[in-house]
Amino acid sequence: MFLAVALQAAATVSPVPAGESVAYIIRRGDTLDRLSRSFLVPERRWRALLKLAATRDPRRLPIGRRILIPRSWLRFKVEPARLASYRGTISLSIGGRAISPSPGASIGEGMELATAGNSFATLMLADRSQVVIPSQSRVRIRELHRILLTGAIDYRIDVEKGRLETKVTPLDQPSGRYRIHTPISMTAVRGTEFRVAFEETNRTAATEVLAGIVAFSAAELAASTELERGIGATLDAAGEPRVEKLLGAPELDDPATLQTRDTVEFRARKLASAVRYRVVIASDAGFVDNIAEQFSDDGAFALNDIPNGNLFVRVSAIARSGLEGLAQSYSFTRRLASIHATVEAGEDGYRFRWSGAGSGVRRYRFQLMRKRPDGMPVVDEVALERDVLTLRQLPADVYYWRVGLVQVEDGEVTESWTDPEKLTITDPSRSRRR
């Protein structure tokens, strides 16, 4: 009776869509009972597996035979991701229930993560793949599976709004899958670096490949388009994928290695085909811990509230299609040590005042030059502790003046100067003679 049932079970095998099955090669010692009990879901037991093995003897499986098992039959374990870092305001929720974010928090299946303006979150997946969620974005973690039969991962993340950047660890199993979905597109990879975006208002999806190769399609099982490094594709709800070459990485015009002013400023050299530019500042060269980002139509950037430290800036250009191009990174040092100065005429002379932002011990230097801003100082006051200096009985002439700052904090010495300002003093007696 057992053999008859087995023969009937092996007679037909239902076709499985491409990509929805896992290949397995039967090994010595494999039995229907062990495989079905250890690796198949309860609804699929030895009879279902016997169909795939296409054998007449349920007691002896053909060693070396390759079988394709539908993914829906296979047991798996869930491997939660980890919230590696975040900045600004982010929200976590599952099933409508809010969860307080904290570094190192477990991020499981079904969780939704959203970032506010100028806020960032970075997830580290169990296979060491990295997912960066920039500002004003919303993603949902759909699947974080590891298939028990083969040890392969099966990950799916949905971009519901905004953008996602990811570096994928190369998959070590042919049956592994790493997929990023939007409401109208799917991007699948085996190990690469790429970005995915979804514009909610116009319902437009985009994928930009920075390293490796990805498969881009309009749906999970639709025909895919292969995109190599430096290639991107866009898709709207009604159209076919539009493929184009990404813009090259723009350069920063004379990037300052030390940024001391109130705002951190950069300027990107313009690219002919770019309509916008983007910079991201991070505390690490891998841009895991992102601090701030800014978009600019003309390539000029001024970012506020950037903390002190040895930081990194990444700049990219955006094409008319909306695709963000390749990026270039620079290192710089942020030491807030700003200085601003004014001058006013009073009855007792000319009063120079200054102020600025920064911490630590601050000492000032005042210089006054005659006729040329690069001339020898006629007044050079050093190590000033006060923020005001009055000069009396200055002869009529053209002067240039500036104020310097020496700031010492944690053993670090930072020096900055105001730009030379022109001061013209006229002779009152000449005015009366006229």
Short mmCIF file of C-alpha atoms in Angstrom, two decimals:
data_model
loop_
_atom_site.label_atom_id
_atom_site.label_comp_id
_atom_site.label_asym_id
_atom_site.label_seq_id
_atom_site.Cartn_x
_atom_site.Cartn_y
_atom_site.Cartn_z
CA MET A 1 0.00 0.00 0.00
CA PHE A 2 2.86 2.40 0.91
CA LEU A 3 4.58 1.75 -2.43
CA ALA A 4 1.36 2.31 -4.36
CA VAL A 5 0.80 5.66 -2.70
CA ALA A 6 4.40 6.60 -3.38
CA LEU A 7 4.14 5.74 -7.06
CA GLN A 8 0.97 7.77 -7.38
CA ALA A 9 2.62 10.72 -5.62
CA ALA A 10 5.62 10.61 -7.93
CA ALA A 11 3.52 10.60 -11.06
CA THR A 12 2.91 14.38 -11.34
CA VAL A 13 4.85 17.45 -10.32
CA SER A 14 3.23 20.89 -10.38
CA PRO A 15 5.34 23.52 -12.18
CA VAL A 16 6.95 26.18 -10.00
CA PRO A 17 7.58 29.75 -11.27
CA ALA A 18 11.21 30.60 -11.91
CA GLY A 19 12.88 32.00 -8.82
CA GLU A 20 10.31 30.49 -6.48
CA SER A 21 12.15 27.20 -5.98
CA VAL A 22 15.35 26.15 -4.21
CA ALA A 23 17.72 23.64 -5.78
CA TYR A 24 18.91 20.78 -3.58
CA ILE A 25 21.16 17.84 -4.47
CA ILE A 26 20.33 14.62 -2.63
CA ARG A 27 23.21 13.46 -0.43
CA ARG A 28 24.23 10.14 1.04
CA GLY A 29 22.19 9.50 4.17
CA ASP A 30 19.23 11.63 3.10
CA THR A 31 15.87 10.02 3.73
CA LEU A 32 12.36 11.19 2.98
CA ASP A 33 11.54 11.16 6.65
CA ARG A 34 14.61 13.20 7.75
CA LEU A 35 14.29 15.78 4.99
CA SER A 36 10.55 16.25 5.42
CA ARG A 37 10.62 16.43 9.23
CA SER A 38 13.64 18.76 9.43
CA PHE A 39 13.19 21.07 6.47
CA LEU A 40 9.60 21.07 5.18
CA VAL A 41 6.62 22.89 6.61
CA PRO A 42 4.01 20.60 8.23
CA GLU A 43 1.69 20.90 5.25
CA ARG A 44 4.34 19.33 2.99
CA ARG A 45 5.61 15.92 4.11
CA TRP A 46 7.30 12.96 2.45
CA ARG A 47 4.66 12.45 -0.25
CA ALA A 48 5.24 15.97 -1.63
CA LEU A 49 8.99 15.49 -1.55
CA LEU A 50 8.72 12.14 -3.29
CA LYS A 51 7.10 13.84 -6.28
CA LEU A 52 10.10 16.11 -6.65
CA ALA A 53 12.60 13.26 -6.29
CA ALA A 54 10.83 11.39 -9.12
CA THR A 55 11.67 8.00 -7.67
CA ARG A 56 9.68 4.80 -7.32
CA ASP A 57 11.32 3.73 -4.09
CA PRO A 58 10.42 5.87 -1.07
CA ARG A 59 13.04 4.05 1.02
CA ARG A 60 16.00 4.92 -1.21
CA LEU A 61 16.62 8.40 -2.61
CA PRO A 62 18.89 8.72 -5.69
CA ILE A 63 22.15 10.27 -4.44
CA GLY A 64 23.29 13.21 -6.58
CA ARG A 65 19.88 13.91 -8.06
CA ARG A 66 19.03 17.62 -8.25
CA ILE A 67 15.54 18.54 -7.14
CA LEU A 68 13.76 21.90 -7.17
CA ILE A 69 11.74 22.49 -4.00
CA PRO A 70 9.19 25.34 -3.92
CA ARG A 71 10.22 28.00 -1.41
CA SER A 72 6.77 27.89 0.17
CA TRP A 73 7.44 24.28 1.24
CA LEU A 74 10.63 25.07 3.14
CA ARG A 75 11.09 25.84 6.81
CA PHE A 76 13.19 28.83 7.80
CA LYS A 77 14.34 30.81 10.80
CA VAL A 78 13.98 34.56 11.18
CA GLU A 79 17.22 36.52 11.66
CA PRO A 80 16.42 40.02 12.95
CA ALA A 81 18.42 43.02 11.79
CA ARG A 82 20.07 45.48 14.18
CA LEU A 83 19.64 49.25 14.38
CA ALA A 84 23.34 50.08 14.02
CA SER A 85 22.93 53.84 14.35
CA TYR A 86 20.49 56.69 13.90
CA ARG A 87 20.46 60.48 13.95
CA GLY A 88 17.64 62.95 14.28
CA THR A 89 14.03 61.79 14.56
CA ILE A 90 13.08 58.28 13.49
CA SER A 91 10.04 56.16 14.26
CA LEU A 92 9.69 52.39 14.64
CA SER A 93 6.39 50.56 14.66
CA ILE A 94 4.91 47.11 14.17
CA GLY A 95 1.23 46.45 13.67
CA GLY A 96 0.49 50.10 14.41
CA ARG A 97 2.29 49.94 17.78
CA ALA A 98 5.12 52.44 18.26
CA ILE A 99 8.48 51.22 19.56
CA SER A 100 11.14 53.47 21.09
CA PRO A 101 14.32 53.36 18.97
CA SER A 102 17.68 52.71 20.59
CA PRO A 103 21.11 51.87 19.12
CA GLY A 104 21.48 48.11 18.84
CA ALA A 105 17.72 47.50 18.92
CA SER A 106 16.43 44.38 17.20
CA ILE A 107 14.55 45.04 13.94
CA GLY A 108 12.28 42.14 13.04
CA GLU A 109 9.91 41.19 10.28
CA GLY A 110 6.88 43.43 9.88
CA MET A 111 8.58 46.47 11.38
CA GLU A 112 8.17 49.85 9.72
CA LEU A 113 10.92 52.45 10.03
CA ALA A 114 10.42 56.10 9.05
CA THR A 115 12.85 59.02 9.12
CA ALA A 116 11.98 62.70 9.52
CA GLY A 117 13.76 65.61 7.81
CA ASN A 118 17.55 65.53 8.15
CA SER A 119 17.32 62.20 10.00
CA PHE A 120 18.99 58.89 9.21
CA ALA A 121 18.97 55.25 10.26
CA THR A 122 21.36 52.42 9.45
CA LEU A 123 20.46 48.74 9.75
CA MET A 124 22.96 45.90 9.90
CA LEU A 125 21.48 42.63 8.65
CA ALA A 126 22.47 39.21 9.96
CA ASP A 127 24.60 38.50 6.87
CA ARG A 128 26.43 41.83 7.47
CA SER A 129 24.67 43.61 4.62
CA GLN A 130 24.13 47.29 5.39
CA VAL A 131 20.98 49.34 4.79
CA VAL A 132 20.99 53.15 5.11
CA ILE A 133 17.62 54.92 5.25
CA PRO A 134 18.05 58.65 4.48
CA SER A 135 15.75 61.44 5.59
CA GLN A 136 12.03 61.59 4.79
CA SER A 137 11.82 57.91 3.93
CA ARG A 138 9.67 54.97 5.04
CA VAL A 139 10.58 51.29 4.69
CA ARG A 140 9.03 48.05 5.88
CA ILE A 141 10.97 44.89 6.74
CA ARG A 142 9.04 42.08 5.04
CA GLU A 143 11.27 39.00 5.23
CA LEU A 144 14.50 38.19 7.04
CA HIS A 145 14.60 34.44 6.44
CA ARG A 146 17.39 31.90 6.49
CA ILE A 147 16.34 28.66 4.80
CA LEU A 148 17.16 25.68 7.02
CA LEU A 149 17.76 23.24 4.16
CA THR A 150 20.52 25.21 2.42
CA GLY A 151 21.47 27.94 4.89
CA ALA A 152 20.69 30.58 2.23
CA ILE A 153 19.18 33.96 3.13
CA ASP A 154 15.86 35.20 1.75
CA TYR A 155 15.50 38.92 2.50
CA ARG A 156 12.89 41.40 1.35
CA ILE A 157 12.62 45.09 2.26
CA ASP A 158 9.92 47.41 0.92
CA VAL A 159 10.56 51.09 0.19
CA GLU A 160 7.16 52.69 0.66
CA LYS A 161 8.40 56.27 0.42
CA GLY A 162 11.72 58.03 -0.12
CA ARG A 163 15.05 56.27 -0.58
CA LEU A 164 17.19 53.38 0.57
CA GLU A 165 20.92 52.78 0.10
CA THR A 166 22.39 49.34 0.61
CA LYS A 167 25.68 47.44 0.46
CA VAL A 168 24.93 43.75 0.05
CA THR A 169 27.27 41.02 1.22
CA PRO A 170 27.82 38.57 -1.68
CA LEU A 171 25.40 35.66 -1.35
CA ASP A 172 27.20 32.37 -0.64
CA GLN A 173 24.31 30.15 -1.76
CA PRO A 174 22.77 29.99 -5.25
CA SER A 175 19.31 29.89 -3.68
CA GLY A 176 19.88 33.09 -1.68
CA ARG A 177 17.75 36.15 -2.43
CA TYR A 178 18.08 39.83 -1.51
CA ARG A 179 15.19 41.91 -2.84
CA ILE A 180 14.16 45.55 -2.49
CA HIS A 181 10.55 46.28 -3.49
CA THR A 182 8.68 49.49 -4.16
CA PRO A 183 4.94 49.55 -4.88
CA ILE A 184 5.75 49.27 -8.61
CA SER A 185 9.21 47.69 -8.91
CA MET A 186 11.57 45.03 -7.63
CA THR A 187 15.37 45.04 -7.50
CA ALA A 188 17.21 41.78 -6.83
CA VAL A 189 20.93 41.26 -6.26
CA ARG A 190 23.51 38.70 -5.25
CA GLY A 191 26.04 41.12 -3.78
CA THR A 192 26.48 44.74 -4.78
CA GLU A 193 25.93 48.37 -3.81
CA PHE A 194 22.90 50.25 -5.05
CA ARG A 195 20.15 52.73 -4.19
CA VAL A 196 16.38 52.39 -4.53
CA ALA A 197 13.89 55.26 -4.42
CA PHE A 198 10.13 55.63 -4.64
CA GLU A 199 8.44 58.99 -5.19
CA GLU A 200 5.02 58.62 -3.60
CA THR A 201 3.22 61.54 -5.29
CA ASN A 202 4.13 60.65 -8.88
CA ARG A 203 4.45 56.91 -8.11
CA THR A 204 7.86 56.67 -9.76
CA ALA A 205 10.53 54.13 -8.79
CA ALA A 206 14.27 54.32 -9.44
CA THR A 207 17.30 52.08 -8.99
CA GLU A 208 20.92 53.26 -9.24
CA VAL A 209 23.79 50.77 -9.32
CA LEU A 210 27.06 51.83 -7.70
CA ALA A 211 28.84 48.46 -7.77
CA GLY A 212 28.11 45.00 -9.18
CA ILE A 213 24.99 44.02 -11.13
CA VAL A 214 21.30 44.10 -10.20
CA ALA A 215 18.12 42.78 -11.80
CA PHE A 216 15.43 45.46 -12.10
CA SER A 217 11.82 44.59 -12.96
CA ALA A 218 8.28 45.89 -12.72
CA ALA A 219 7.18 43.01 -10.47
CA GLU A 220 8.48 39.96 -8.62
CA LEU A 221 8.08 37.50 -11.48
CA ALA A 222 8.21 39.91 -14.44
CA ALA A 223 11.04 39.90 -16.96
CA SER A 224 13.98 41.79 -15.50
CA THR A 225 16.50 44.26 -16.91
CA GLU A 226 20.14 43.79 -15.94
CA LEU A 227 21.80 46.96 -14.68
CA GLU A 228 25.57 47.22 -14.29
CA ARG A 229 27.67 49.67 -12.28
CA GLY A 230 27.05 53.25 -13.35
CA ILE A 231 23.63 52.45 -14.83
CA GLY A 232 20.22 53.41 -13.46
CA ALA A 233 16.59 52.83 -14.35
CA THR A 234 13.32 54.57 -13.65
CA LEU A 235 9.79 53.21 -13.84
CA ASP A 236 6.32 54.67 -13.47
CA ALA A 237 3.10 52.78 -12.87
CA ALA A 238 2.21 52.56 -16.56
CA GLY A 239 5.52 52.36 -18.40
CA GLU A 240 8.51 50.20 -19.21
CA PRO A 241 11.82 50.67 -17.39
CA ARG A 242 13.86 53.57 -18.77
CA VAL A 243 17.57 52.85 -18.53
CA GLU A 244 20.31 55.49 -18.64
CA LYS A 245 23.90 56.05 -17.63
CA LEU A 246 24.34 57.67 -14.25
CA LEU A 247 26.01 61.06 -14.00
CA GLY A 248 29.64 61.00 -12.98
CA ALA A 249 30.75 62.08 -9.53
CA PRO A 250 31.13 65.87 -9.26
CA GLU A 251 34.11 67.41 -7.52
CA LEU A 252 34.03 69.87 -4.67
CA ASP A 253 35.57 73.21 -5.54
CA ASP A 254 38.55 73.70 -3.21
CA PRO A 255 37.17 71.62 -0.31
CA ALA A 256 38.38 73.04 3.02
CA THR A 257 40.10 70.47 5.19
CA LEU A 258 39.25 72.53 8.30
CA GLN A 259 35.75 73.96 8.78
CA THR A 260 35.55 76.53 11.59
CA ARG A 261 32.61 78.76 10.64
CA ASP A 262 29.07 78.60 12.01
CA THR A 263 27.97 76.69 8.92
CA VAL A 264 29.91 73.96 7.14
CA GLU A 265 30.15 75.09 3.51
CA PHE A 266 30.94 73.28 0.27
CA ARG A 267 30.50 74.03 -3.41
CA ALA A 268 30.19 71.36 -6.10
CA ARG A 269 31.64 72.01 -9.54
CA LYS A 270 28.74 72.02 -11.96
CA LEU A 271 28.03 69.15 -14.34
CA ALA A 272 26.36 70.01 -17.63
CA SER A 273 23.49 67.49 -17.26
CA ALA A 274 22.83 67.94 -13.54
CA VAL A 275 19.73 69.71 -12.22
CA ARG A 276 20.44 69.20 -8.50
CA TYR A 277 23.25 68.19 -6.20
CA ARG A 278 23.33 66.30 -2.91
CA VAL A 279 25.83 66.13 -0.08
CA VAL A 280 25.83 63.79 2.89
CA ILE A 281 28.04 64.21 5.96
CA ALA A 282 29.00 61.20 8.06
CA SER A 283 31.28 60.37 10.95
CA ASP A 284 32.79 57.39 9.11
CA ALA A 285 34.20 56.75 5.64
CA GLY A 286 31.63 54.01 4.98
CA PHE A 287 28.74 56.46 5.59
CA VAL A 288 27.11 54.18 8.15
CA ASP A 289 26.64 56.96 10.73
CA ASN A 290 25.20 59.77 8.64
CA ILE A 291 24.88 63.16 10.33
CA ALA A 292 23.29 65.50 7.78
CA GLU A 293 22.32 65.84 4.14
CA GLN A 294 21.36 68.72 1.90
CA PHE A 295 20.16 69.22 -1.67
CA SER A 296 21.11 72.24 -3.77
CA ASP A 297 20.06 73.49 -7.20
CA ASP A 298 23.29 75.41 -7.80
CA GLY A 299 25.83 73.22 -6.00
CA ALA A 300 26.34 75.55 -3.00
CA PHE A 301 25.83 74.01 0.43
CA ALA A 302 25.71 75.49 3.93
CA LEU A 303 24.92 73.00 6.69
CA ASN A 304 24.10 73.96 10.27
CA ASP A 305 24.65 72.17 13.58
CA ILE A 306 27.50 69.95 12.40
CA PRO A 307 29.37 68.51 15.42
CA ASN A 308 33.11 68.72 15.89
CA GLY A 309 35.22 65.82 14.73
CA ASN A 310 37.03 64.22 11.82
CA LEU A 311 34.20 63.83 9.33
CA PHE A 312 33.49 62.84 5.73
CA VAL A 313 31.41 64.49 3.01
CA ARG A 314 30.00 62.74 -0.05
CA VAL A 315 28.74 64.66 -3.09
CA SER A 316 26.64 63.47 -6.03
CA ALA A 317 24.65 65.00 -8.90
CA ILE A 318 21.04 64.36 -9.90
CA ALA A 319 19.90 64.12 -13.51
CA ARG A 320 16.68 65.49 -14.99
CA SER A 321 15.23 61.97 -14.81
CA GLY A 322 15.62 62.06 -11.02
CA LEU A 323 18.41 59.47 -10.97
CA GLU A 324 21.21 60.24 -8.52
CA GLY A 325 24.65 59.70 -10.00
CA LEU A 326 27.94 58.33 -8.75
CA ALA A 327 29.40 59.94 -5.65
CA GLN A 328 32.78 61.17 -4.50
CA SER A 329 33.90 61.43 -0.87
CA TYR A 330 36.25 63.78 0.95
CA SER A 331 37.52 63.92 4.51
CA PHE A 332 37.51 67.13 6.55
CA THR A 333 37.84 68.30 10.12
CA ARG A 334 35.10 70.20 11.88
CA ARG A 335 36.18 72.53 14.70
CA LEU A 336 33.61 75.20 15.45
CA ALA A 337 35.63 78.35 16.12
CA SER A 338 33.76 81.17 14.43
CA ILE A 339 34.56 84.85 14.79
CA HIS A 340 32.52 87.90 13.67
CA ALA A 341 33.44 91.55 14.16
CA THR A 342 31.96 95.03 13.80
CA VAL A 343 33.23 98.61 14.22
CA GLU A 344 31.41 101.75 15.29
CA ALA A 345 32.52 105.36 15.74
CA GLY A 346 32.06 106.88 19.17
CA GLU A 347 33.01 110.10 20.97
CA ASP A 348 36.04 108.40 22.45
CA GLY A 349 37.28 106.75 19.24
CA TYR A 350 36.53 103.69 17.14
CA ARG A 351 35.16 100.71 19.03
CA PHE A 352 35.78 97.25 17.56
CA ARG A 353 33.63 94.37 18.86
CA TRP A 354 33.67 90.66 18.08
CA SER A 355 31.84 87.49 18.96
CA GLY A 356 31.55 83.92 17.76
CA ALA A 357 30.74 80.31 18.57
CA GLY A 358 32.96 77.58 19.92
CA SER A 359 34.13 76.14 23.22
CA GLY A 360 37.34 75.85 25.17
CA VAL A 361 39.74 78.69 25.94
CA ARG A 362 39.41 81.55 23.43
CA ARG A 363 41.95 84.36 22.94
CA TYR A 364 41.79 87.09 20.33
CA ARG A 365 44.20 89.09 18.19
CA PHE A 366 43.46 92.44 16.58
CA GLN A 367 45.37 93.86 13.61
CA LEU A 368 45.05 97.23 11.87
CA MET A 369 46.86 97.86 8.57
CA ARG A 370 47.25 101.15 6.67
CA LYS A 371 46.22 101.41 2.98
CA ARG A 372 46.59 97.67 2.13
CA PRO A 373 44.99 94.59 3.71
CA ASP A 374 48.30 92.72 3.37
CA GLY A 375 50.45 95.53 4.77
CA MET A 376 52.41 95.59 8.00
CA PRO A 377 50.12 96.11 11.02
CA VAL A 378 50.25 99.53 12.63
CA VAL A 379 48.28 98.02 15.55
CA ASP A 380 48.80 94.40 16.60
CA GLU A 381 47.19 93.43 19.89
CA VAL A 382 47.62 89.77 20.92
CA ALA A 383 46.19 87.44 23.61
CA LEU A 384 43.13 89.60 24.18
CA GLU A 385 40.59 88.10 26.56
CA ARG A 386 37.89 90.74 26.11
CA ASP A 387 35.58 91.02 23.08
CA VAL A 388 36.05 94.77 22.57
CA LEU A 389 38.90 97.16 21.75
CA THR A 390 38.74 100.96 21.41
CA LEU A 391 41.33 102.86 19.32
CA ARG A 392 41.55 106.60 19.91
CA GLN A 393 43.04 109.43 17.81
CA LEU A 394 43.41 107.46 14.60
CA PRO A 395 44.79 109.81 11.89
CA ALA A 396 42.74 110.31 8.75
CA ASP A 397 43.60 107.52 6.29
CA VAL A 398 42.39 104.29 4.72
CA TYR A 399 42.75 101.27 7.00
CA TYR A 400 42.07 97.57 6.91
CA TRP A 401 41.43 95.58 10.07
CA ARG A 402 40.75 92.01 11.10
CA VAL A 403 40.27 89.92 14.25
CA GLY A 404 41.84 86.53 14.84
CA LEU A 405 40.86 83.76 17.21
CA VAL A 406 43.01 81.12 18.88
CA GLN A 407 40.83 78.45 20.49
CA VAL A 408 42.23 75.62 22.64
CA GLU A 409 39.99 72.64 23.43
CA ASP A 410 41.03 69.15 24.53
CA GLY A 411 44.59 69.88 23.47
CA GLU A 412 43.47 70.95 19.97
CA VAL A 413 44.49 74.44 18.83
CA THR A 414 42.28 76.07 16.20
CA GLU A 415 43.01 79.44 14.59
CA SER A 416 40.62 81.49 12.46
CA TRP A 417 40.39 85.06 11.20
CA THR A 418 37.73 87.42 9.97
CA ASP A 419 38.17 88.71 6.43
CA PRO A 420 39.91 92.12 6.31
CA GLU A 421 37.42 94.98 6.56
CA LYS A 422 38.00 98.47 5.11
CA LEU A 423 37.78 101.53 7.39
CA THR A 424 38.10 105.05 5.92
CA ILE A 425 38.73 107.91 8.35
CA THR A 426 38.42 111.44 6.97
CA ASP A 427 39.89 114.70 8.33
CA PRO A 428 37.03 116.81 9.80
CA SER A 429 39.03 120.04 9.31
CA ARG A 430 39.07 119.53 5.53
CA SER A 431 35.29 119.32 5.49
CA ARG A 432 35.00 122.63 7.39
CA ARG A 433 37.41 124.43 5.00
CA ARG A 434 35.27 123.37 2.06
#
